[in-house]
CSV table of C-alpha atoms in Angstrom, one decimal:
chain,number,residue,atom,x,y,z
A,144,UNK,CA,48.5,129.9,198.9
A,145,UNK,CA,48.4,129.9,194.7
A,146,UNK,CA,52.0,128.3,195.4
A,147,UNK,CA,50.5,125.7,197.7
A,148,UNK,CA,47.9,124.9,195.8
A,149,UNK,CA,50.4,124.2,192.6
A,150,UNK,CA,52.7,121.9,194.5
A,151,UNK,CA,50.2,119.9,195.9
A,152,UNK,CA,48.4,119.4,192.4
A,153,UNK,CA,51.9,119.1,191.0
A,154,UNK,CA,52.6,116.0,193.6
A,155,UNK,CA,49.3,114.7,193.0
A,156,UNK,CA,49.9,114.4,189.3
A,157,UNK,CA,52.9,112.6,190.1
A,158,UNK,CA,51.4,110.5,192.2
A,159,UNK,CA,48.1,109.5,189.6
A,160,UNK,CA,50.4,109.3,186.7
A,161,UNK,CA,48.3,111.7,184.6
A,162,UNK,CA,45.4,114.7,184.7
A,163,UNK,CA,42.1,112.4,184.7
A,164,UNK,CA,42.1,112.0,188.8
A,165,UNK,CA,43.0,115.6,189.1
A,166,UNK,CA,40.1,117.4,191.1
A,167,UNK,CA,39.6,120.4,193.1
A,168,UNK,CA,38.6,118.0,196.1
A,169,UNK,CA,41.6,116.0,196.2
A,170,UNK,CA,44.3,118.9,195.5
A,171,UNK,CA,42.0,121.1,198.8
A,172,UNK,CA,42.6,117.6,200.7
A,173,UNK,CA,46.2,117.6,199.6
A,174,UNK,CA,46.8,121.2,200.6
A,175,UNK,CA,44.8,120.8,204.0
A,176,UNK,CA,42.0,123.5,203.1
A,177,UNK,CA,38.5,123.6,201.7
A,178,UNK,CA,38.2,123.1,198.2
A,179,UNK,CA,36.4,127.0,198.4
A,180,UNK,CA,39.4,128.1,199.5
A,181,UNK,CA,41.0,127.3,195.7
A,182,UNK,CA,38.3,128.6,194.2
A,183,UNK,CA,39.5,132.2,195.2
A,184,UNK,CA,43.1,131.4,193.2
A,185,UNK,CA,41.6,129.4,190.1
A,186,UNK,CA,37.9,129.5,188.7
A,187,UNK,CA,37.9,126.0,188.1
A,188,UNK,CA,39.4,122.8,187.2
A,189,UNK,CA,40.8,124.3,183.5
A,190,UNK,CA,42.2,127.0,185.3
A,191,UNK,CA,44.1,124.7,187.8
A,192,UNK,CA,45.0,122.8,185.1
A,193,UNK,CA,46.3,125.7,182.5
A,194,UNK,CA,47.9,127.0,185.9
A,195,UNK,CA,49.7,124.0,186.6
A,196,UNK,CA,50.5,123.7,183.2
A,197,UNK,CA,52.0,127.3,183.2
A,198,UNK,CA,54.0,126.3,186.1
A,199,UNK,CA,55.8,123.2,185.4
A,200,UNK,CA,56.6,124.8,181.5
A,201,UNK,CA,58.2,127.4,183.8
A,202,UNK,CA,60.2,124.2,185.8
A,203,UNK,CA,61.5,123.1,182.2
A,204,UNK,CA,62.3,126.3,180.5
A,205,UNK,CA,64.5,126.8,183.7
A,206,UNK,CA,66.2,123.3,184.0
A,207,UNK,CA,66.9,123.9,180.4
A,208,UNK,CA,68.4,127.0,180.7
A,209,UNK,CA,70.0,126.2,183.6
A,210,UNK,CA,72.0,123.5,181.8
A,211,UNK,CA,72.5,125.2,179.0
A,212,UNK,CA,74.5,128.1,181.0
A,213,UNK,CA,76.8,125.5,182.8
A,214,UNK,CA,78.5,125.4,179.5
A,215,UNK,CA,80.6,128.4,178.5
A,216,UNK,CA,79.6,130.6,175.6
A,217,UNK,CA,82.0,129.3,173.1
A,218,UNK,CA,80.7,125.4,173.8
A,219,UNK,CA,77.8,125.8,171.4
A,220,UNK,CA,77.7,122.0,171.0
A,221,UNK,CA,77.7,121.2,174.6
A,222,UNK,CA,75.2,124.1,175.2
A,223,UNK,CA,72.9,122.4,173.1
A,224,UNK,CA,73.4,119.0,174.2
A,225,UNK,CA,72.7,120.2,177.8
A,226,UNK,CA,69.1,121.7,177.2
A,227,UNK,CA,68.1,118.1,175.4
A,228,UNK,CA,69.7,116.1,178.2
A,229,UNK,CA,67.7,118.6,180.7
A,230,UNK,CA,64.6,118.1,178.6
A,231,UNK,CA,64.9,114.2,178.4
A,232,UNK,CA,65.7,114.4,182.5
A,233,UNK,CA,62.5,116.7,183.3
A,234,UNK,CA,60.3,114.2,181.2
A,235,UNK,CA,61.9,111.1,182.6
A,236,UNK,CA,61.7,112.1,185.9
A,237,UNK,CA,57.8,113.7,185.7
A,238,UNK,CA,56.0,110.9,183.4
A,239,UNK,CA,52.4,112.3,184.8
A,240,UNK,CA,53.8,116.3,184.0
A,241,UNK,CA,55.3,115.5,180.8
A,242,UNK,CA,52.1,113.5,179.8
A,243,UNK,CA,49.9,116.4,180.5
A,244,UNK,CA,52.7,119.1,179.1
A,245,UNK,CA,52.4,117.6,175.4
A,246,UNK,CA,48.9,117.1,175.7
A,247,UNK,CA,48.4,120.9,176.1
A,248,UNK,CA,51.8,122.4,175.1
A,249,UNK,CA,50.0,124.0,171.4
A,250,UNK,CA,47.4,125.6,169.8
A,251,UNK,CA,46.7,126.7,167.0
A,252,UNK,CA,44.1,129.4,167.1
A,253,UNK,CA,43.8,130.4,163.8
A,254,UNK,CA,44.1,127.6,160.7
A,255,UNK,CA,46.4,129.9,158.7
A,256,UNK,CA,48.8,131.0,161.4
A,257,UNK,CA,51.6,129.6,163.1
A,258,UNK,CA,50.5,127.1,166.1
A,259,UNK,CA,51.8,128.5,170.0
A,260,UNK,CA,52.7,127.6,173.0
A,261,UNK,CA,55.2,126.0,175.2
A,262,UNK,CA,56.0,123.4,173.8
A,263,UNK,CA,57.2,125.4,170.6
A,264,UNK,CA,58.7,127.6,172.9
A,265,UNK,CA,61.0,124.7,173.7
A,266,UNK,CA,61.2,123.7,170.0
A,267,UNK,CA,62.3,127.5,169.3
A,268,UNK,CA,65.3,127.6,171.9
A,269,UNK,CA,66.5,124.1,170.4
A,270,UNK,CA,66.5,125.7,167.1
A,271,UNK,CA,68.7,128.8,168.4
A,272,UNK,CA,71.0,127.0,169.6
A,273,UNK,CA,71.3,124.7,166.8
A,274,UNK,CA,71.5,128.3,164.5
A,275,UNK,CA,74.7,129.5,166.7
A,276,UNK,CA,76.6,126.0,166.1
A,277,UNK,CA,76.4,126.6,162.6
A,278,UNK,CA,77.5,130.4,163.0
A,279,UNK,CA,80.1,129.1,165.2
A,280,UNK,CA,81.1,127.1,162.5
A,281,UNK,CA,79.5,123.0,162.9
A,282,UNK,CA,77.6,122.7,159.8
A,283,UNK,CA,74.0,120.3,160.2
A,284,UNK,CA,72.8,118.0,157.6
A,285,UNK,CA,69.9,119.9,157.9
A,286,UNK,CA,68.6,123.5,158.4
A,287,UNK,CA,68.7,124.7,162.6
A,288,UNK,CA,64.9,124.0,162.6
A,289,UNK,CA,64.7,120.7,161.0
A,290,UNK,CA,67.8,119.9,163.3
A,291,UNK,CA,65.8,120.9,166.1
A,292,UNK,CA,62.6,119.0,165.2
A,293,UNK,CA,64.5,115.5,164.4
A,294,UNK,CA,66.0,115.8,167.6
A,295,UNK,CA,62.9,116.7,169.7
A,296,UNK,CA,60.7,114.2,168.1
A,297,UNK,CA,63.3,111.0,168.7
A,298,UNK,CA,63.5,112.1,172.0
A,299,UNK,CA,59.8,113.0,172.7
A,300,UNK,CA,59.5,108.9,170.6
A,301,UNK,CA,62.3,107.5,173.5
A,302,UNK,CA,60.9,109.1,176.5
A,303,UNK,CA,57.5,107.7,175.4
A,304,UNK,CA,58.7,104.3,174.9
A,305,UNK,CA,60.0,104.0,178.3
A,306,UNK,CA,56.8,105.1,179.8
A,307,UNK,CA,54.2,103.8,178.1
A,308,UNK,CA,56.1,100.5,177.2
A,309,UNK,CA,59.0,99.7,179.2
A,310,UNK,CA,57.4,101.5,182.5
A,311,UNK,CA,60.8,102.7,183.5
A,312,UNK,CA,62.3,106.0,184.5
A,313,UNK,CA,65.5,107.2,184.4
A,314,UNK,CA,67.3,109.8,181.9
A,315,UNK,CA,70.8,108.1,181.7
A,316,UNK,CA,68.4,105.9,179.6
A,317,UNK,CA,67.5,108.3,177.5
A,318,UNK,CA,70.7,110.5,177.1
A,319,UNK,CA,72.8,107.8,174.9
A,320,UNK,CA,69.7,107.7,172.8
A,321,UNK,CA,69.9,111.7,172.5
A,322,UNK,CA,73.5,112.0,172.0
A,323,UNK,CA,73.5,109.5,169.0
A,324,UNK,CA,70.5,111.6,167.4
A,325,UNK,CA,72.8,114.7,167.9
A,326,UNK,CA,75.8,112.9,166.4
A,327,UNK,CA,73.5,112.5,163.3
A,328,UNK,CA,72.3,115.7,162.5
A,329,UNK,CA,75.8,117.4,162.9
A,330,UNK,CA,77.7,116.7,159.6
């Protein structure tokens, strides 16, 4: 039922574009239930959310990895290329998600340690596979980590464009836009 009660909040997030109309009431009428009946999988709305949250991360660590293993071990460039395109595709084709994903994707808890979360998570695989194209010899301008934030950032500032401004969808819109950025931090 926990299942159930994700996909149907999932589709409704879709569908509303973004978390605001989110409620208990309308993902219960979604799943065909009473909205008591969530209550004994999630204490609340927050919970739904940080559950649904929890889930679609899951969805885009394994669409990235997923990609990233349809290249072969020596491709370190394609490899990498792969997870961004997979990244750019997840956020292109889930504007609502992704919205909600970056709203809620770090923290940090305490002011003099290093923020968490997903969405570093995601930051932290780009920047090992940026570290084994350099140690399989394709020196960056810059260092794996920088590499990996340049890269996430323009493509984070594309997809954003063509939501919030251009209302469009689509990654093949996004991917030329990606693989020019990757052309520029490879020397």
């Amino acid at each position: 039922m926990r299942g159930e009660i994700l996909a149907a909040a999932a589709r409704l997030l879709a569908e509303l574009g973004g978390e605001d109309g989110l409620t208990i009431r309308g993902v219960a009428r979604a799943v065909g239930i009473a909205p008591a009946s969530i209550y004994q999988h999630f204490a609340d709305r927050a919970e739904l959310v940080q559950g649904l949250l929890d889930h679609e991360y899951g969805r885009l660590r394994e669409s990235m990895r997923a990609a990233e293993e349809s290249y072969g071990e020596a491709d370190v460039v394609g490899r990498i290329r792969a997870q961004i395109h997979a990244y750019c595709a997840f956020a292109m084709g889930n504007p609502g998600h992704y919205r909600l994903m970056l709203a809620n994707g770090a923290s940090k808890p305490d002011p003099d340690a290093r923020a968490e979360g997903p969405l570093l998570d995601v930051i932290d695989s780009l920047t090992a596979g940026f570290e084994r194209c350099v140690e399989a010899g394709h020196p960056l301008r810059v260092s794996p980590g920088r590499a990996a934030a340049v890269v996430f950032v323009g493509a984070h500032g594309r997809v954003a464009l063509f939501h919030s401004v251009l209302h469009r969808t689509g990654a093949e819109l996004v991917e030329p836009f990606v693989d020019e950025l990757l052309s520029l931090v490879f020397e």
